[in-house]
Coordinates of N, CA and C in Angstrom, one line a residue:
M1 N -13.7 18.4 6.7 CA -13.4 16.8 6.8 C -13.6 17.1 5.0
T2 N -12.5 16.0 4.4 CA -12.8 16.1 2.3 C -13.8 15.0 3.2
S3 N -14.6 14.6 2.0 CA -15.2 13.6 1.3 C -15.1 12.6 1.2
R4 N -13.6 12.1 1.1 CA -13.0 10.9 1.7 C -13.1 10.5 2.6
N5 N -12.5 11.8 3.9 CA -12.5 10.8 5.7 C -14.0 11.3 5.9
V6 N -15.2 11.1 5.3 CA -16.9 11.9 5.6 C -17.4 9.8 6.0
H7 N -16.7 9.3 4.2 CA -17.3 8.1 3.8 C -16.2 7.0 4.5
F8 N -15.0 8.2 4.5 CA -14.1 6.4 5.6 C -14.2 6.4 6.8
E9 N -14.9 6.8 7.3 CA -15.8 6.8 8.7 C -17.2 6.0 8.9
Q10 N -17.6 6.9 7.9 CA -18.9 5.7 7.4 C -19.0 4.2 7.2
L11 N -17.5 3.5 6.9 CA -17.2 2.5 6.7 C -17.2 2.3 8.1
K12 N -16.3 2.5 9.1 CA -15.8 2.2 10.5 C -17.5 1.9 11.4
K13 N -18.6 3.1 10.7 CA -19.3 2.9 12.1 C -20.3 1.6 11.6
I14 N -19.2 0.8 10.0 CA -20.5 -0.5 10.0 C -19.3 -1.4 10.1
G15 N -17.9 -1.5 10.5 CA -16.9 -2.4 10.4 C -17.3 -3.0 12.3
V16 N -16.0 -3.5 12.0 CA -15.5 -4.7 13.6 C -14.3 -4.1 14.1
H17 N -13.9 -3.2 14.5 CA -12.6 -2.5 14.9 C -11.4 -3.7 15.7
R18 N -10.3 -4.6 14.9 CA -10.0 -5.5 14.9 C -7.5 -5.0 14.9
I19 N -7.1 -6.3 15.7 CA -5.6 -5.7 14.8 C -5.3 -6.4 13.9
A20 N -4.5 -6.0 12.7 CA -3.7 -7.8 12.0 C -2.8 -7.6 12.5
V21 N -2.1 -8.9 12.8 CA -0.6 -8.5 13.2 C 0.4 -8.8 12.0
K22 N 1.6 -8.6 12.1 CA 2.8 -8.5 10.8 C 2.6 -10.1 10.2
D23 N 2.6 -9.3 8.8 CA 2.2 -11.3 7.6 C 1.2 -12.2 7.3
E24 N 0.6 -11.3 8.8 CA -1.1 -12.1 8.1 C -2.1 -11.4 7.1
A25 N -2.7 -12.3 6.4 CA -3.1 -12.7 4.5 C -4.1 -12.1 5.0
L26 N -4.6 -10.2 5.0 CA -6.0 -9.6 4.5 C -6.9 -10.8 3.7
Y27 N -6.4 -10.6 3.4 CA -6.6 -11.0 1.1 C -6.0 -12.0 1.3
N28 N -6.7 -13.4 -0.1 CA -6.3 -14.7 -0.1 C -7.3 -15.4 -0.3
S29 N -7.6 -16.2 -1.8 CA -9.2 -16.2 -2.3 C -9.0 -17.8 -2.0
E30 N -8.4 -18.4 -1.9 CA -7.7 -20.6 -1.2 C -8.6 -19.8 -0.1
H31 N -8.2 -18.9 0.3 CA -8.8 -19.2 2.3 C -9.8 -18.3 2.8
G32 N -10.4 -18.4 1.9 CA -11.9 -16.6 1.5 C -12.8 -17.0 2.3
H33 N -11.0 -15.4 1.8 CA -11.3 -14.1 3.2 C -12.0 -13.3 2.5
H34 N -13.3 -12.8 3.3 CA -14.3 -11.9 2.3 C -14.6 -11.0 3.6
F35 N -13.7 -10.1 3.7 CA -13.5 -8.4 3.5 C -13.5 -7.3 3.5
V36 N -14.2 -6.3 3.3 CA -13.0 -5.1 3.2 C -12.6 -4.2 4.5
Y37 N -11.6 -3.5 4.2 CA -11.0 -2.8 5.3 C -11.4 -1.7 5.8
C38 N -10.9 -0.9 6.5 CA -10.5 -0.1 6.1 C -9.4 0.0 7.2
L39 N -8.0 0.5 6.8 CA -6.0 0.8 7.6 C -6.5 1.8 8.6
L40 N -6.7 2.0 9.6 CA -6.3 3.6 10.6 C -4.9 3.5 10.9
E41 N -4.4 2.8 10.9 CA -2.9 2.0 11.6 C -2.4 1.4 10.7
G42 N -0.7 1.5 10.3 CA -0.5 0.1 9.6 C 0.1 0.4 8.9
V43 N 1.2 -1.0 7.6 CA 1.0 -0.6 6.3 C 0.4 -2.4 6.2
C44 N -0.2 -2.0 5.1 CA 0.0 -3.8 4.0 C 0.4 -3.5 2.7
A45 N 0.5 -4.8 2.3 CA 0.4 -4.9 0.7 C -0.1 -5.1 0.3
L46 N -0.2 -5.4 -1.4 CA -0.9 -6.0 -2.5 C 0.6 -7.0 -3.4
T47 N 0.5 -8.8 -3.1 CA 1.3 -9.5 -3.2 C 1.4 -10.0 -3.8
S48 N 2.3 -11.3 -4.9 CA 2.6 -12.1 -5.3 C 3.3 -13.2 -5.2
I49 N 3.3 -14.9 -5.7 CA 4.5 -15.1 -5.2 C 5.1 -15.6 -5.7
S50 N 6.0 -15.9 -6.5 CA 6.2 -16.3 -8.4 C 6.4 -17.8 -8.6
R51 N 6.5 -18.5 -8.8 CA 7.8 -19.3 -9.1 C 8.5 -20.3 -8.2
N52 N 9.3 -19.1 -8.1 CA 10.1 -19.3 -7.2 C 10.6 -18.9 -6.0
G53 N 8.9 -18.7 -5.1 CA 9.1 -18.2 -4.1 C 9.4 -17.0 -3.8
D54 N 9.4 -15.1 -4.4 CA 10.5 -14.7 -4.8 C 8.8 -14.3 -3.9
E55 N 8.2 -13.4 -3.5 CA 7.4 -11.8 -3.1 C 7.6 -11.1 -3.9
K56 N 7.2 -11.2 -4.3 CA 6.6 -10.0 -5.6 C 5.7 -8.7 -4.8
I57 N 5.8 -7.2 -4.9 CA 4.8 -6.8 -4.9 C 4.3 -5.4 -5.7
Y58 N 3.1 -5.2 -5.1 CA 2.6 -4.2 -6.2 C 2.4 -3.0 -6.2
Q59 N 2.0 -2.8 -4.8 CA 1.3 -1.8 -3.5 C 2.2 -1.7 -2.8
Y60 N 2.1 -0.6 -2.2 CA 1.2 -1.0 -0.3 C -0.2 0.3 -0.4
F61 N -0.2 -0.3 0.9 CA -1.8 0.6 0.9 C -1.6 0.8 2.5
K62 N -1.4 2.3 3.3 CA -1.2 3.1 4.7 C -2.3 3.4 5.0
A63 N -2.3 3.8 6.4 CA -3.5 4.5 7.2 C -4.2 5.2 5.8
G64 N -5.4 5.5 6.3 CA -6.2 5.6 5.6 C -7.2 4.9 4.4
D65 N -6.5 4.4 4.6 CA -6.7 2.9 3.0 C -7.9 2.9 2.8
L66 N -8.6 2.2 1.8 CA -9.5 1.5 1.9 C -9.2 0.2 0.9
L67 N -9.1 -1.5 1.6 CA -8.9 -2.0 0.6 C -10.0 -3.9 1.0
G68 N -9.3 -3.9 -0.4 CA -9.6 -5.7 -0.6 C -11.2 -5.3 -0.7
F69 N -11.9 -4.2 -1.4 CA -12.6 -4.6 -1.7 C -13.3 -4.7 -3.2
S70 N -12.0 -4.6 -4.1 CA -12.4 -5.2 -5.7 C -13.0 -6.4 -6.3
P71 N -12.7 -7.4 -5.2 CA -12.8 -8.8 -5.2 C -14.3 -8.7 -5.7
I72 N -14.4 -8.3 -4.6 CA -16.4 -8.9 -4.3 C -16.9 -8.5 -5.9
Y73 N -16.6 -7.6 -6.6 CA -17.5 -6.9 -8.1 C -15.8 -8.3 -9.4
S74 N -15.6 -9.0 -9.1 CA -14.8 -10.6 -9.9 C -15.9 -10.9 -10.8
P75 N -16.8 -11.1 -10.3 CA -18.0 -12.3 -11.5 C -17.5 -11.2 -12.3
A76 N -17.6 -10.5 -12.4 CA -18.0 -9.3 -13.4 C -17.1 -9.5 -14.6
Y77 N -15.7 -10.3 -14.3 CA -14.8 -10.9 -15.1 C -15.4 -12.3 -15.6
K78 N -14.2 -11.7 -16.8 CA -14.4 -13.8 -17.5 C -13.3 -15.1 -16.7
D79 N -11.4 -14.1 -16.2 CA -11.6 -14.5 -15.7 C -11.0 -14.1 -14.4
D80 N -10.2 -15.9 -13.8 CA -10.1 -15.7 -12.2 C -8.8 -14.2 -11.7
T81 N -8.9 -13.0 -11.7 CA -7.4 -12.6 -12.5 C -6.5 -11.7 -10.5
F82 N -7.6 -11.8 -10.0 CA -7.5 -11.5 -8.1 C -7.6 -12.9 -8.1
S83 N -7.8 -14.2 -7.6 CA -7.0 -15.4 -6.8 C -5.2 -15.6 -7.5
A84 N -4.7 -14.7 -8.1 CA -2.9 -14.6 -7.6 C -2.4 -14.1 -7.5
F85 N -2.8 -13.2 -6.5 CA -3.5 -11.8 -4.9 C -3.5 -12.3 -4.4
S86 N -2.0 -11.5 -3.1 CA -2.4 -11.4 -1.7 C -3.0 -10.1 -1.2
I87 N -2.9 -10.0 0.2 CA -3.8 -8.6 0.5 C -2.5 -8.2 1.5
I88 N -1.0 -8.7 2.4 CA -0.8 -8.9 3.6 C -0.6 -7.7 4.2
A89 N -0.4 -7.8 5.7 CA -0.6 -6.7 6.2 C 1.6 -6.8 6.9
K90 N 2.1 -6.0 6.5 CA 4.0 -6.1 6.8 C 4.7 -5.5 8.0
S91 N 3.0 -5.3 8.3 CA 2.8 -4.6 10.1 C 1.8 -4.4 11.3
D92 N 2.6 -4.1 12.0 CA 1.3 -5.2 13.2 C -0.2 -3.6 12.6
C93 N -1.8 -4.6 12.4 CA -2.2 -2.8 11.6 C -3.5 -2.5 12.9
I94 N -4.1 -1.6 12.5 CA -5.1 -1.4 13.4 C -5.5 -0.9 12.5
L95 N -7.7 -1.6 12.5 CA -8.9 -1.9 11.2 C -9.5 -2.5 11.6
Y96 N -10.8 -1.7 10.5 CA -12.1 -1.9 10.7 C -12.2 -3.0 9.9
E97 N -13.3 -4.2 9.5 CA -13.4 -5.3 9.1 C -14.4 -5.3 8.6
I98 N -15.1 -5.3 7.4 CA -16.2 -4.8 7.7 C -16.8 -6.6 5.8
P99 N -17.3 -7.0 6.7 CA -17.8 -8.2 5.3 C -18.5 -8.0 4.1
Y100 N -18.0 -9.1 3.0 CA -19.0 -8.0 1.6 C -20.0 -8.4 1.9
T101 N -21.3 -8.7 2.3 CA -22.5 -8.6 1.8 C -22.7 -7.8 3.1
Q102 N -21.9 -7.5 4.1 CA -22.5 -6.2 4.0 C -22.0 -4.6 4.3
F103 N -20.8 -5.4 3.8 CA -20.4 -3.5 2.5 C -20.6 -3.5 1.7
T104 N -21.7 -4.4 0.9 CA -22.2 -4.3 -0.3 C -23.8 -4.0 -0.1
Y105 N -23.9 -4.5 1.0 CA -25.2 -3.4 0.7 C -25.3 -1.9 1.5
F106 N -24.6 -1.5 1.8 CA -24.5 -0.9 2.6 C -24.2 0.7 1.3
V107 N -23.2 -0.2 0.0 CA -22.8 1.5 -0.6 C -24.5 0.9 -2.1
N108 N -24.7 -0.6 -1.8 CA -26.2 0.0 -2.6 C -27.4 0.3 -2.1
T109 N -27.4 0.5 -1.2 CA -28.1 1.2 0.5 C -28.2 3.0 0.3
H110 N -26.5 3.4 -0.4 CA -26.2 5.1 -0.6 C -25.9 4.5 -1.6
P111 N -25.7 4.5 -2.2 CA -25.5 5.0 -3.9 C -24.1 6.1 -4.1
H112 N -24.7 7.1 -3.2 CA -23.1 8.6 -3.3 C -22.3 7.9 -2.8
F113 N -21.8 6.4 -2.6 CA -20.1 5.5 -2.5 C -19.8 5.9 -3.9
Y114 N -20.6 5.5 -4.9 CA -19.9 4.6 -5.9 C -18.8 5.8 -6.4
P115 N -19.6 6.5 -7.2 CA -18.2 7.5 -6.9 C -16.3 7.2 -6.4
W116 N -17.1 7.6 -5.2 CA -15.8 7.8 -4.2 C -14.9 6.8 -4.2
L117 N -16.1 4.6 -4.2 CA -15.8 3.5 -5.0 C -14.3 3.6 -6.4
V118 N -14.7 4.3 -7.2 CA -14.9 4.7 -8.2 C -12.6 6.1 -8.4
E119 N -13.6 6.5 -7.8 CA -11.9 7.2 -7.3 C -11.0 6.4 -6.7
I120 N -11.5 5.8 -5.8 CA -10.2 4.9 -4.9 C -9.7 4.3 -6.2
T121 N -10.3 2.5 -7.0 CA -9.8 1.9 -7.9 C -8.6 2.5 -8.4
L122 N -9.3 3.9 -9.1 CA -8.4 4.8 -10.3 C -7.3 5.4 -9.8
Q123 N -7.0 5.7 -8.1 CA -5.8 6.2 -7.5 C -4.7 5.1 -7.9
H124 N -5.5 3.3 -7.1 CA -4.6 2.7 -6.5 C -4.0 2.0 -8.6
Y125 N -5.2 1.8 -10.0 CA -4.2 1.8 -10.4 C -3.4 2.9 -10.4
D126 N -3.7 3.9 -11.2 CA -2.7 5.4 -11.1 C -1.0 4.6 -10.9
G127 N -1.7 3.9 -9.2 CA -0.5 4.5 -8.6 C 0.2 3.3 -8.9
V128 N -0.5 1.7 -9.3 CA 1.3 0.6 -9.8 C 1.3 1.1 -11.3
L129 N 0.4 1.9 -12.0 CA 0.6 1.9 -13.4 C 2.4 2.4 -13.1
A130 N 1.9 4.0 -12.4 CA 3.9 4.8 -12.9 C 4.5 4.4 -12.0
H131 N 3.6 3.7 -10.9 CA 5.5 2.5 -9.9 C 6.2 1.4 -10.9
F132 N 5.2 1.0 -11.9 CA 6.0 0.1 -13.0 C 6.3 0.5 -14.4
H133 N 5.7 2.0 -14.7 CA 6.7 2.3 -15.4 C 7.5 3.2 -14.9
H134 N 8.2 3.8 -13.8 CA 8.9 3.9 -13.6 C 10.2 3.3 -13.4
L135 N 9.5 2.1 -12.8 CA 10.1 0.8 -13.0 C 11.1 1.0 -13.9
E136 N 10.0 0.9 -14.8 CA 11.1 0.6 -16.6 C 11.9 1.5 -16.9
H137 N 11.6 3.0 -16.5 CA 13.0 3.4 -17.1 C 13.7 4.7 -16.4
G138 N 13.4 4.3 -15.4 CA 14.0 5.1 -14.4 C 15.7 4.0 -14.1
N139 N 16.5 4.5 -13.2 CA 17.6 3.4 -13.4 C 17.5 3.4 -11.8
N140 N 18.5 2.4 -11.2 CA 18.0 1.9 -9.4 C 17.8 2.6 -8.5
L141 N 18.6 4.0 -8.7 CA 18.7 5.6 -7.5 C 17.3 6.2 -7.5
S142 N 17.5 6.5 -8.7 CA 15.5 7.2 -9.7 C 15.0 6.2 -8.7
N143 N 15.2 4.8 -9.2 CA 14.0 4.5 -8.2 C 13.8 3.8 -6.6
L144 N 14.7 4.0 -6.6 CA 14.8 4.2 -5.1 C 14.1 5.0 -4.4
C145 N 15.1 6.2 -5.1 CA 15.1 7.5 -4.6 C 13.0 7.5 -4.5
K146 N 12.9 7.5 -5.3 CA 10.3 7.9 -5.5 C 10.5 6.6 -5.1
A147 N 10.4 5.7 -4.7 CA 10.5 4.7 -3.2 C 9.5 5.8 -2.2
L148 N 10.8 5.9 -1.9 CA 11.0 7.0 -1.0 C 10.2 8.1 -0.2
L149 N 10.1 8.5 -1.1 CA 9.3 9.6 -1.3 C 7.6 9.0 -1.1
E150 N 7.2 8.1 -2.1 CA 5.6 8.2 -2.5 C 5.4 6.9 -1.1
L151 N 6.5 6.4 0.1 CA 6.4 5.5 1.5 C 6.7 6.7 2.5
A152 N 6.6 7.1 2.2 CA 7.4 8.0 3.9 C 5.8 8.8 4.4
C153 N 5.8 8.6 5.4 CA 4.5 9.7 6.1 C 4.8 10.3 6.5
V154 N 4.6 11.9 7.1 CA 3.9 12.7 7.0 C 4.5 12.7 9.2
K155 N 5.7 12.8 10.2 CA 4.7 12.9 11.3 C 6.1 13.8 12.5
D156 N 5.8 14.8 12.9 CA 5.7 15.9 14.0 C 7.6 16.7 12.7
G157 N 6.5 16.7 12.0 CA 7.2 17.6 10.4 C 8.5 17.1 10.5
Q158 N 8.8 15.6 9.7 CA 9.7 15.1 9.1 C 8.9 13.9 7.9
L159 N 9.4 13.3 7.1 CA 9.0 12.9 5.9 C 10.3 11.7 7.4
H160 N 9.4 10.6 7.6 CA 9.6 9.4 7.5 C 9.7 7.7 7.2
L161 N 9.8 6.8 6.9 CA 9.0 5.5 6.9 C 8.3 4.7 7.3
H162 N 7.9 3.9 7.3 CA 7.7 2.6 9.1 C 9.1 1.8 9.0
K163 N 8.9 1.5 10.2 CA 9.9 0.8 10.0 C 10.1 -0.7 10.1
C164 N 8.4 -0.5 9.1 CA 8.2 -1.9 7.7 C 8.9 -1.7 7.1
F165 N 9.5 -1.2 5.9 CA 10.2 -0.9 5.3 C 11.9 -1.1 5.2
S166 N 11.9 -2.2 5.6 CA 13.6 -2.5 5.5 C 14.0 -2.8 4.7
Y167 N 15.2 -2.9 4.1 CA 16.2 -3.2 2.4 C 15.7 -3.9 1.9
A168 N 15.1 -5.1 3.0 CA 14.5 -6.1 2.1 C 13.2 -6.3 1.5
E169 N 12.5 -5.4 2.2 CA 11.2 -4.9 1.8 C 12.0 -3.9 0.5
L170 N 12.1 -3.0 0.6 CA 12.6 -1.8 -0.1 C 12.9 -2.4 -1.9
S171 N 13.5 -3.6 -1.9 CA 14.6 -4.2 -2.9 C 12.9 -4.6 -3.7
K172 N 12.3 -5.4 -2.8 CA 11.5 -6.0 -2.9 C 10.8 -5.7 -4.1
Y173 N 10.0 -4.0 -3.3 CA 9.2 -3.2 -4.0 C 10.0 -2.9 -5.5
I174 N 10.9 -1.9 -5.1 CA 11.9 -1.6 -6.5 C 12.6 -2.9 -7.3
G175 N 12.0 -3.9 -7.3 CA 12.4 -4.6 -7.9 C 14.9 -5.2 -8.3
V176 N 14.6 -5.0 -7.2 CA 16.7 -5.1 -6.8 C 17.1 -6.2 -6.0
H177 N 18.7 -6.0 -6.1 CA 18.9 -7.0 -5.5 C 19.6 -6.1 -3.6
V178 N 19.1 -7.4 -2.3 CA 18.7 -5.7 -1.0 C 20.3 -5.8 -1.1
I179 N 21.4 -6.2 -1.5 CA 23.3 -6.2 -1.6 C 23.0 -4.4 -2.1
T180 N 22.0 -4.5 -3.4 CA 21.6 -2.9 -4.2 C 21.7 -2.1 -3.4
T181 N 20.1 -2.4 -3.2 CA 20.1 -1.4 -1.7 C 20.1 -0.7 -0.6
T182 N 21.2 -1.4 -0.7 CA 22.4 -1.1 0.9 C 23.2 0.0 0.6
R183 N 24.0 -0.2 -1.1 CA 24.8 -0.2 -1.3 C 24.3 2.0 -1.8
L184 N 22.7 1.2 -2.1 CA 22.5 3.0 -3.0 C 22.1 3.1 -1.4
M185 N 21.5 3.3 -0.3 CA 21.1 3.6 0.3 C 22.3 4.5 1.7
K186 N 23.0 3.3 1.6 CA 24.2 4.1 2.0 C 25.0 5.9 1.4
R187 N 24.5 5.6 0.2 CA 25.4 7.0 -0.5 C 24.7 7.8 0.1
L188 N 22.9 7.4 0.4 CA 21.9 8.9 0.5 C 22.3 8.7 1.6
K189 N 22.6 8.6 2.7 CA 22.9 8.7 4.0 C 24.1 9.5 4.3
E190 N 25.7 9.1 2.8 CA 26.5 9.6 3.6 C 26.3 11.2 2.9
E191 N 26.0 10.9 1.7 CA 25.1 12.7 1.1 C 24.2 13.4 2.0
G192 N 23.8 13.2 3.4 CA 22.9 13.2 3.8 C 21.7 13.3 3.8
I193 N 21.0 13.3 3.0 CA 19.6 13.0 2.1 C 18.4 12.4 2.8
I194 N 19.3 12.0 3.4 CA 18.4 10.6 4.4 C 19.1 10.0 6.3
F195 N 18.5 9.8 7.0 CA 19.3 9.3 7.9 C 18.7 8.8 9.2
K196 N 19.2 8.2 9.9 CA 18.1 6.1 10.4 C 18.5 7.3 11.8
R197 N 17.2 7.3 12.3 CA 16.5 7.4 14.0 C 15.9 6.0 14.7
G198 N 16.8 5.8 14.9 CA 15.9 3.9 15.6 C 15.6 3.2 14.1
H199 N 15.2 2.3 14.0 CA 14.7 1.6 12.7 C 14.3 2.2 11.8
H200 N 13.9 3.7 12.2 CA 13.0 4.8 11.2 C 14.1 5.0 10.2
T201 N 13.0 5.2 8.8 CA 15.1 6.5 7.8 C 13.7 7.4 7.3
I202 N 14.3 8.2 8.3 CA 13.5 10.1 8.4 C 15.0 10.7 6.5
I203 N 14.2 11.5 6.1 CA 14.6 12.0 5.3 C 14.4 13.8 5.0
A204 N 15.4 13.1 4.8 CA 16.4 15.6 5.2 C 16.3 16.1 4.1
D205 N 16.7 15.4 3.3 CA 15.8 16.6 2.1 C 15.3 16.1 0.7
K206 N 14.7 16.9 0.9 CA 13.6 15.8 -0.3 C 14.1 16.3 -1.6
A207 N 14.4 17.8 -1.8 CA 14.8 18.5 -3.4 C 15.5 17.0 -3.5
K208 N 16.8 16.5 -3.0 CA 17.5 15.4 -3.4 C 16.9 15.3 -4.5
L209 N 16.1 14.6 -2.7 CA 15.7 12.8 -4.0 C 15.3 13.1 -5.0
L210 N 13.8 14.6 -5.5 CA 13.6 14.8 -6.3 C 14.2 14.6 -6.9
E211 N 15.6 15.8 -7.3 CA 17.2 15.5 -7.9 C 17.3 14.3 -9.6
Y212 N 16.8 13.7 -8.2 CA 18.1 12.1 -8.5 C 16.4 11.2 -9.5
I213 N 15.3 11.2 -9.3 CA 14.0 11.6 -9.5 C 14.3 11.3 -11.2
E214 N 14.3 12.6 -11.1 CA 14.7 13.5 -12.2 C 15.9 12.8 -13.1

């Protein structure tokens, strides 16, 4: 078991097991959510709402992620950065919920957790930077291909996307109209790079996706 898994398992022991339903807000400063979450199953997203009411996706969280801990340290910042963002369950999720006070007490009494928290924070930060850097410099096809590989998980020896990643959801992540995503996904299916199994998208040719990304 890796050190990340060990820390994750230790945090689960101080949390409360629960299910979050799709579209539930796990973090939203206006509603006073004060919990850290160990995500066991499902998909969550860091989002904001634009002035015209459109949802913007910055990052997705998948099984094994720790989320919601950054706002604990927000008093160190002069601005209220976190108030603009929400963490939303994009599917039904199984998680462990830990109150802020309990989480901070545990971490403060187990200082070996701090390097792990820094590591997770950097991974999240790097993921967001890499995503938006690629959106800026890639074309629509390469951005979609990168998103597919980034969001896919291995199951039964195949790379597949969670069923929550509809064409509309993917469109919000790469910043294009759903018609564009539909057209590009049709092309990838026609080329045998992906295929559908029920509500899931399966990646059949990872090497070809990488070619399009490059």
